[in-house]
Amino acid sequence: MGMMNTHREIAEKIALPDEMAVISHMRPDGDAVGSTLALGLALKALGKRVHMWIEDAVPERFSFLEGASLIINPPDTLPEHVECVICVDCGEPKRLGDTGRSLVESAPFTINIDHHETNTLYGDMNLVEGGAAACACVLVPLLDALGALITPAVAQALYVGLSTDTGSFQYGNTTAQDMRLAARLIECGVEVGDTNRRIYQEFPAGAFAVQREVLNNMVIEENGQLVHYSMPAGKCAELGVGREETKDLVDIIRVLQGARIAVIFEDMENGLIRISLRSKDPAIRVNDVAAQFGGGGHAMAAGIRVRGKLDEVRSAILDALRSVLKNSSV
Ligand SMILES: [Mn+2]
């Protein structure tokens, strides 16, 4: 545990077993789905028997990816012949969900491939690049070391991971090397227009009901520096949408011109309040505020899950954010 390995060492280890599993974090995003599929499909093409596991369904917008239907919920027990479980895009075993975590704990060998700075190096072997924009970026040199072919399906899965984790190449984490990787993936067969249309320009009707709700009820304060929205208990049912439609709500309000902090408060109806925090100002580290309430994340994107009442939790967190704004006034 705790040791870092090279691409070469991991490739040599992966080459040995006949049957293995690839697993990623619950509530999967594009990089979780894309990394699971890219590695899973590449290993299958090398003749391995491969299981692909993610707790919670693959989101609708990624279900067009070739092989997406091969991703299933983690089984209750480890299949008999699985010799190795490879975790991708997952900073800590807890994020795999209860079933996934117990599978990893019972696996004869685990490999941890990730790009979260906070990764706990929980694998028997670990390949973690904290500075990489996406787990997909960490996987490509490994696929090369394995001698795996980047087929159009593998390239598309990697491209979706890279594109979604860089905010379609808009976030500051996007490097020239990422652009070169994107170019290589396009050369390997990614259809850029079709892929981007499917992941960014095809929202189900329910998503509009949620967007209307957010835009009608968002609160702007502190001279426009702080914008927030609260989703009360029962709202999803009232709008006729599932929880998966509430995943990226903070992106709807964070684009407010002049906003420095955007927050979504969501009553999860199980006694928990979920909070998503975004900073648009490098001087404001929302993960520090999240840490005060038992949460964490990145400096400009953090989250909290806390037990309590929506209005009480909200007023405590907003107070903390207002004082952060006061102490770093522009
Ligand atoms: Mn990722």
CSV table of C-alpha atoms and ligand atoms in Angstrom, one decimal:
chain,number,residue,atom,x,y,z
A,1,MET,CA,0.0,0.0,0.0
A,2,GLY,CA,1.0,3.6,-0.5
A,3,MET,CA,3.7,2.9,-3.2
A,4,MET,CA,3.7,4.7,-6.5
A,5,ASN,CA,4.5,2.6,-9.6
A,6,THR,CA,5.5,3.4,-13.2
A,7,HIS,CA,3.3,2.8,-16.3
A,8,ARG,CA,5.7,0.0,-17.3
A,9,GLU,CA,5.4,-1.8,-13.9
A,10,ILE,CA,1.6,-1.6,-14.0
A,11,ALA,CA,1.5,-2.8,-17.6
A,12,GLU,CA,3.7,-5.8,-16.7
A,13,LYS,CA,1.4,-6.7,-13.9
A,14,ILE,CA,-1.8,-6.3,-15.9
A,15,ALA,CA,-0.5,-8.4,-18.7
A,16,LEU,CA,-0.4,-11.5,-16.5
A,17,PRO,CA,-4.0,-12.4,-15.3
A,18,ASP,CA,-6.7,-13.8,-17.6
A,19,GLU,CA,-9.7,-12.3,-15.8
A,20,MET,CA,-9.9,-8.9,-14.1
A,21,ALA,CA,-12.3,-6.1,-13.3
A,22,VAL,CA,-12.3,-2.4,-13.9
A,23,ILE,CA,-14.3,-0.2,-11.5
A,24,SER,CA,-15.0,3.5,-11.0
A,25,HIS,CA,-16.8,5.8,-8.7
A,26,MET,CA,-20.5,6.0,-7.9
A,27,ARG,CA,-22.6,8.8,-9.5
A,28,PRO,CA,-20.2,8.5,-12.5
A,29,ASP,CA,-19.2,11.4,-14.6
A,30,GLY,CA,-17.7,11.4,-18.2
A,31,ASP,CA,-14.2,10.5,-17.0
A,32,ALA,CA,-15.4,7.7,-14.8
A,33,VAL,CA,-17.5,6.1,-17.6
A,34,GLY,CA,-14.9,6.9,-20.3
A,35,SER,CA,-11.9,5.6,-18.3
A,36,THR,CA,-13.7,2.4,-17.3
A,37,LEU,CA,-14.8,1.7,-20.9
A,38,ALA,CA,-11.4,2.7,-22.5
A,39,LEU,CA,-9.4,0.4,-20.2
A,40,GLY,CA,-12.1,-2.3,-20.2
A,41,LEU,CA,-12.4,-2.5,-24.0
A,42,ALA,CA,-8.7,-2.3,-24.6
A,43,LEU,CA,-8.1,-5.2,-22.2
A,44,LYS,CA,-10.8,-7.3,-23.9
A,45,ALA,CA,-9.2,-6.7,-27.2
A,46,LEU,CA,-6.0,-8.1,-25.6
A,47,GLY,CA,-7.9,-11.3,-25.0
A,48,LYS,CA,-8.7,-10.7,-21.3
A,49,ARG,CA,-12.0,-11.6,-19.6
A,50,VAL,CA,-13.0,-8.2,-18.2
A,51,HIS,CA,-15.8,-7.1,-15.9
A,52,MET,CA,-16.8,-3.4,-15.8
A,53,TRP,CA,-18.5,-2.1,-12.7
A,54,ILE,CA,-19.9,1.2,-11.6
A,55,GLU,CA,-22.5,1.8,-8.9
A,56,ASP,CA,-25.4,3.9,-10.2
A,57,ALA,CA,-26.4,3.7,-13.9
A,58,VAL,CA,-24.3,5.2,-16.7
A,59,PRO,CA,-25.9,8.7,-17.2
A,60,GLU,CA,-28.1,8.9,-20.3
A,61,ARG,CA,-25.8,11.4,-22.1
A,62,PHE,CA,-22.9,8.8,-22.0
A,63,SER,CA,-25.0,5.8,-22.9
A,64,PHE,CA,-24.2,6.2,-26.6
A,65,LEU,CA,-20.6,5.2,-26.1
A,66,GLU,CA,-19.8,1.9,-27.7
A,67,GLY,CA,-19.7,-0.8,-25.0
A,68,ALA,CA,-21.5,1.3,-22.4
A,69,SER,CA,-24.1,-1.5,-21.8
A,70,LEU,CA,-21.2,-3.7,-20.6
A,71,ILE,CA,-20.9,-1.5,-17.5
A,72,ILE,CA,-23.0,-3.0,-14.7
A,73,ASN,CA,-23.5,-2.5,-11.0
A,74,PRO,CA,-20.8,-4.2,-8.9
A,75,PRO,CA,-21.9,-7.7,-7.9
A,76,ASP,CA,-22.3,-8.7,-4.2
A,77,THR,CA,-19.3,-11.0,-4.3
A,78,LEU,CA,-16.1,-11.1,-6.3
A,79,PRO,CA,-16.5,-13.5,-9.3
A,80,GLU,CA,-14.3,-16.6,-8.6
A,81,HIS,CA,-11.7,-16.1,-11.3
A,82,VAL,CA,-11.1,-12.3,-11.0
A,83,GLU,CA,-7.4,-12.0,-10.1
A,84,CYS,CA,-7.1,-8.3,-10.1
A,85,VAL,CA,-9.4,-5.2,-9.7
A,86,ILE,CA,-8.4,-2.0,-11.3
A,87,CYS,CA,-9.9,1.2,-10.0
A,88,VAL,CA,-10.0,4.2,-12.3
A,89,ASP,CA,-10.8,7.9,-11.6
A,90,CYS,CA,-11.4,7.2,-7.9
A,91,GLY,CA,-9.5,9.0,-5.1
A,92,GLU,CA,-10.6,6.8,-2.2
A,93,PRO,CA,-12.4,3.4,-1.9
A,94,LYS,CA,-15.4,5.0,-0.2
A,95,ARG,CA,-16.3,6.7,-3.5
A,96,LEU,CA,-16.7,3.2,-5.1
A,97,GLY,CA,-19.9,2.8,-3.1
A,98,ASP,CA,-20.4,0.1,-0.4
A,99,THR,CA,-20.5,-2.9,-2.7
A,100,GLY,CA,-17.6,-1.7,-4.8
A,101,ARG,CA,-15.4,-1.0,-1.8
A,102,SER,CA,-16.0,-4.4,-0.3
A,103,LEU,CA,-15.1,-6.0,-3.7
A,104,VAL,CA,-11.9,-4.1,-3.8
A,105,GLU,CA,-11.1,-5.0,-0.2
A,106,SER,CA,-11.7,-8.7,-1.0
A,107,ALA,CA,-9.7,-8.7,-4.3
A,108,PRO,CA,-6.5,-10.6,-4.4
A,109,PHE,CA,-4.8,-7.6,-6.0
A,110,THR,CA,-5.8,-4.0,-6.7
A,111,ILE,CA,-4.4,-1.4,-9.0
A,112,ASN,CA,-5.3,2.3,-8.5
A,113,ILE,CA,-5.1,4.6,-11.5
A,114,ASP,CA,-6.2,8.1,-10.9
A,115,HIS,CA,-5.6,11.9,-11.2
A,116,HIS,CA,-7.1,13.2,-7.9
A,117,GLU,CA,-4.5,15.1,-5.8
A,118,THR,CA,-6.1,13.8,-2.7
A,119,ASN,CA,-5.8,10.1,-3.8
A,120,THR,CA,-5.0,7.9,-0.7
A,121,LEU,CA,-2.8,5.4,-2.7
A,122,TYR,CA,-5.1,2.6,-1.6
A,123,GLY,CA,-4.0,0.1,-4.2
A,124,ASP,CA,-1.4,-2.7,-4.1
A,125,MET,CA,0.0,-0.8,-7.1
A,126,ASN,CA,-0.7,2.9,-7.7
A,127,LEU,CA,-0.5,5.1,-10.8
A,128,VAL,CA,-1.7,8.6,-9.7
A,129,GLU,CA,-0.9,11.8,-11.5
A,130,GLY,CA,-2.3,14.6,-9.4
A,131,GLY,CA,-1.7,17.2,-12.1
A,132,ALA,CA,-3.4,15.3,-15.0
A,133,ALA,CA,-6.6,16.9,-16.3
A,134,ALA,CA,-8.4,13.6,-16.5
A,135,CYS,CA,-7.9,9.9,-15.6
A,136,ALA,CA,-8.0,9.3,-19.4
A,137,CYS,CA,-4.7,11.2,-19.7
A,138,VAL,CA,-3.1,8.8,-17.2
A,139,LEU,CA,-4.4,5.8,-19.1
A,140,VAL,CA,-3.1,6.5,-22.5
A,141,PRO,CA,0.6,5.9,-21.7
A,142,LEU,CA,-0.4,2.7,-19.9
A,143,LEU,CA,-2.4,1.5,-23.0
A,144,ASP,CA,0.7,2.3,-25.0
A,145,ALA,CA,2.9,0.3,-22.6
A,146,LEU,CA,0.4,-2.6,-22.8
A,147,GLY,CA,0.7,-2.5,-26.6
A,148,ALA,CA,-3.1,-2.0,-26.7
A,149,LEU,CA,-4.6,-0.6,-29.9
A,150,ILE,CA,-6.5,2.7,-29.5
A,151,THR,CA,-9.6,1.7,-31.5
A,152,PRO,CA,-12.2,4.3,-32.4
A,153,ALA,CA,-14.4,3.0,-29.5
A,154,VAL,CA,-11.5,3.3,-27.0
A,155,ALA,CA,-10.5,6.7,-28.4
A,156,GLN,CA,-14.1,8.0,-28.1
A,157,ALA,CA,-14.3,6.9,-24.5
A,158,LEU,CA,-11.0,8.6,-23.7
A,159,TYR,CA,-12.0,11.7,-25.5
A,160,VAL,CA,-15.3,11.9,-23.4
A,161,GLY,CA,-13.2,11.7,-20.2
A,162,LEU,CA,-10.8,14.3,-21.3
A,163,SER,CA,-13.4,16.7,-22.7
A,164,THR,CA,-15.8,16.5,-19.7
A,165,ASP,CA,-13.0,16.8,-17.0
A,166,THR,CA,-11.6,19.9,-18.8
A,167,GLY,CA,-15.1,21.5,-19.3
A,168,SER,CA,-14.7,21.0,-23.0
A,169,PHE,CA,-11.1,22.2,-22.9
A,170,GLN,CA,-12.2,25.5,-21.2
A,171,TYR,CA,-10.8,25.0,-17.6
A,172,GLY,CA,-7.4,26.2,-16.6
A,173,ASN,CA,-6.3,22.6,-16.1
A,174,THR,CA,-6.2,22.1,-19.9
A,175,THR,CA,-2.6,21.8,-21.1
A,176,ALA,CA,-0.9,21.8,-24.5
A,177,GLN,CA,-0.3,18.1,-23.9
A,178,ASP,CA,-4.1,17.6,-23.4
A,179,MET,CA,-4.7,19.2,-26.8
A,180,ARG,CA,-2.1,16.9,-28.4
A,181,LEU,CA,-3.8,13.9,-26.8
A,182,ALA,CA,-7.2,15.2,-28.2
A,183,ALA,CA,-5.6,15.5,-31.6
A,184,ARG,CA,-4.3,11.9,-31.4
A,185,LEU,CA,-7.7,10.6,-30.3
A,186,ILE,CA,-9.3,12.4,-33.2
A,187,GLU,CA,-6.8,10.7,-35.5
A,188,CYS,CA,-7.8,7.4,-33.9
A,189,GLY,CA,-11.4,7.9,-35.1
A,190,VAL,CA,-13.3,10.2,-32.7
A,191,GLU,CA,-16.1,12.1,-34.5
A,192,VAL,CA,-15.8,15.4,-32.7
A,193,GLY,CA,-19.1,17.0,-33.9
A,194,ASP,CA,-21.2,14.0,-33.2
A,195,THR,CA,-19.6,13.2,-29.8
A,196,ASN,CA,-19.9,16.8,-28.5
A,197,ARG,CA,-23.5,17.1,-29.7
A,198,ARG,CA,-24.4,14.0,-27.8
A,199,ILE,CA,-22.7,15.0,-24.5
A,200,TYR,CA,-23.4,18.8,-24.5
A,201,GLN,CA,-26.3,19.5,-26.8
A,202,GLU,CA,-28.9,16.8,-26.2
A,203,PHE,CA,-30.7,17.5,-22.9
A,204,PRO,CA,-33.7,15.4,-22.0
A,205,ALA,CA,-36.9,17.5,-21.5
A,206,GLY,CA,-36.8,17.0,-17.7
A,207,ALA,CA,-33.5,18.9,-17.6
A,208,PHE,CA,-35.3,22.0,-18.8
A,209,ALA,CA,-37.9,21.8,-15.9
A,210,VAL,CA,-34.9,21.8,-13.5
A,211,GLN,CA,-33.2,24.6,-15.3
A,212,ARG,CA,-36.4,26.7,-15.2
A,213,GLU,CA,-36.7,26.0,-11.4
A,214,VAL,CA,-33.1,27.0,-10.7
A,215,LEU,CA,-33.2,30.2,-12.9
A,216,ASN,CA,-36.5,31.3,-11.4
A,217,ASN,CA,-35.4,30.8,-7.8
A,218,MET,CA,-31.7,31.5,-7.6
A,219,VAL,CA,-30.6,34.1,-5.1
A,220,ILE,CA,-28.0,36.8,-5.9
A,221,GLU,CA,-26.4,38.7,-3.0
A,222,GLU,CA,-23.3,40.5,-1.9
A,223,ASN,CA,-23.4,42.8,-4.9
A,224,GLY,CA,-23.6,39.8,-7.2
A,225,GLN,CA,-20.5,38.1,-5.8
A,226,LEU,CA,-22.5,35.2,-4.3
A,227,VAL,CA,-25.1,33.3,-6.1
A,228,HIS,CA,-27.0,30.3,-4.7
A,229,TYR,CA,-30.0,28.1,-5.2
A,230,SER,CA,-31.7,25.6,-2.8
A,231,MET,CA,-33.6,22.6,-3.9
A,232,PRO,CA,-36.1,21.7,-1.2
A,233,ALA,CA,-37.4,18.2,-0.3
A,234,GLY,CA,-40.1,17.0,-2.7
A,235,LYS,CA,-38.9,19.3,-5.6
A,236,CYS,CA,-37.6,16.5,-7.8
A,237,ALA,CA,-40.9,14.6,-7.5
A,238,GLU,CA,-42.9,17.8,-8.2
A,239,LEU,CA,-40.8,18.4,-11.4
A,240,GLY,CA,-41.0,14.7,-12.3
A,241,VAL,CA,-37.3,14.2,-12.6
A,242,GLY,CA,-34.8,11.9,-11.0
A,243,ARG,CA,-31.8,12.8,-8.9
A,244,GLU,CA,-29.5,12.4,-11.9
A,245,GLU,CA,-31.0,15.6,-13.4
A,246,THR,CA,-29.7,17.6,-10.4
A,247,LYS,CA,-26.0,16.7,-10.8
A,248,ASP,CA,-24.6,19.8,-12.6
A,249,LEU,CA,-27.0,22.5,-11.3
A,250,VAL,CA,-24.1,24.7,-10.1
A,251,ASP,CA,-23.0,25.1,-13.7
A,252,ILE,CA,-26.3,26.9,-14.5
A,253,ILE,CA,-25.7,29.7,-11.9
A,254,ARG,CA,-21.9,29.9,-11.9
A,255,VAL,CA,-21.9,31.7,-15.2
A,256,LEU,CA,-23.4,34.9,-13.6
A,257,GLN,CA,-21.1,37.7,-14.6
A,258,GLY,CA,-19.3,39.1,-11.5
A,259,ALA,CA,-20.1,36.1,-9.3
A,260,ARG,CA,-17.1,34.8,-7.3
A,261,ILE,CA,-18.8,32.0,-5.5
A,262,ALA,CA,-21.8,29.8,-6.7
A,263,VAL,CA,-23.5,27.3,-4.4
A,264,ILE,CA,-26.2,24.7,-4.7
A,265,PHE,CA,-28.0,23.4,-1.6
A,266,GLU,CA,-29.9,20.2,-2.1
A,267,ASP,CA,-32.2,18.5,0.4
A,268,MET,CA,-31.6,14.8,-0.3
A,269,GLU,CA,-34.7,13.7,1.6
A,270,ASN,CA,-32.8,11.2,3.7
A,271,GLY,CA,-31.7,13.7,6.4
A,272,LEU,CA,-28.7,14.8,4.4
A,273,ILE,CA,-28.1,18.1,2.7
A,274,ARG,CA,-25.7,18.1,-0.3
A,275,ILE,CA,-23.8,21.2,-1.1
A,276,SER,CA,-21.8,22.0,-4.3
A,277,LEU,CA,-19.5,24.9,-4.2
A,278,ARG,CA,-17.7,26.7,-7.0
A,279,SER,CA,-15.2,29.5,-6.9
A,280,LYS,CA,-14.5,31.7,-10.0
A,281,ASP,CA,-11.7,33.5,-8.2
A,282,PRO,CA,-8.4,31.8,-7.5
A,283,ALA,CA,-8.1,33.9,-4.3
A,284,ILE,CA,-11.2,32.1,-2.9
A,285,ARG,CA,-10.6,28.5,-1.9
A,286,VAL,CA,-14.0,26.9,-1.5
A,287,ASN,CA,-12.5,23.6,-0.3
A,288,ASP,CA,-11.3,25.4,2.9
A,289,VAL,CA,-14.9,26.4,3.6
A,290,ALA,CA,-16.1,22.9,2.7
A,291,ALA,CA,-13.5,21.4,5.2
A,292,GLN,CA,-15.0,23.5,8.0
A,293,PHE,CA,-18.3,21.5,7.5
A,294,GLY,CA,-16.7,18.1,6.9
A,295,GLY,CA,-16.5,18.3,3.1
A,296,GLY,CA,-13.6,18.7,0.7
A,297,GLY,CA,-12.5,18.8,-2.9
A,298,HIS,CA,-10.5,21.2,-5.1
A,299,ALA,CA,-9.8,24.9,-4.4
A,300,MET,CA,-12.3,26.0,-7.1
A,301,ALA,CA,-14.8,23.0,-6.9
A,302,ALA,CA,-15.7,21.4,-3.6
A,303,GLY,CA,-18.6,19.6,-2.0
A,304,ILE,CA,-20.1,18.9,1.4
A,305,ARG,CA,-22.7,16.3,2.7
A,306,VAL,CA,-24.0,17.2,6.1
A,307,ARG,CA,-26.8,16.0,8.3
A,308,GLY,CA,-29.3,18.8,9.2
A,309,LYS,CA,-32.2,21.0,8.1
A,310,LEU,CA,-31.8,22.8,4.8
A,311,ASP,CA,-32.4,26.3,6.2
A,312,GLU,CA,-30.0,25.9,9.1
A,313,VAL,CA,-27.3,24.3,7.1
A,314,ARG,CA,-27.7,27.0,4.4
A,315,SER,CA,-27.5,29.9,6.8
A,316,ALA,CA,-24.3,28.6,8.5
A,317,ILE,CA,-22.5,28.0,5.2
A,318,LEU,CA,-23.6,31.3,3.6
A,319,ASP,CA,-22.3,33.1,6.7
A,320,ALA,CA,-18.9,31.4,6.3
A,321,LEU,CA,-18.9,32.3,2.6
A,322,ARG,CA,-19.8,35.9,3.2
A,323,SER,CA,-16.9,36.3,5.6
A,324,VAL,CA,-14.6,34.7,3.1
A,325,LEU,CA,-15.8,37.3,0.5
A,326,LYS,CA,-15.3,40.1,3.1
A,327,ASN,CA,-11.8,39.0,3.8
A,328,SER,CA,-10.8,38.9,0.1
A,329,SER,CA,-12.6,41.9,-1.2
A,330,VAL,CA,-11.6,43.0,-4.7
B,1,MN,MN,-11.8,12.5,-13.4
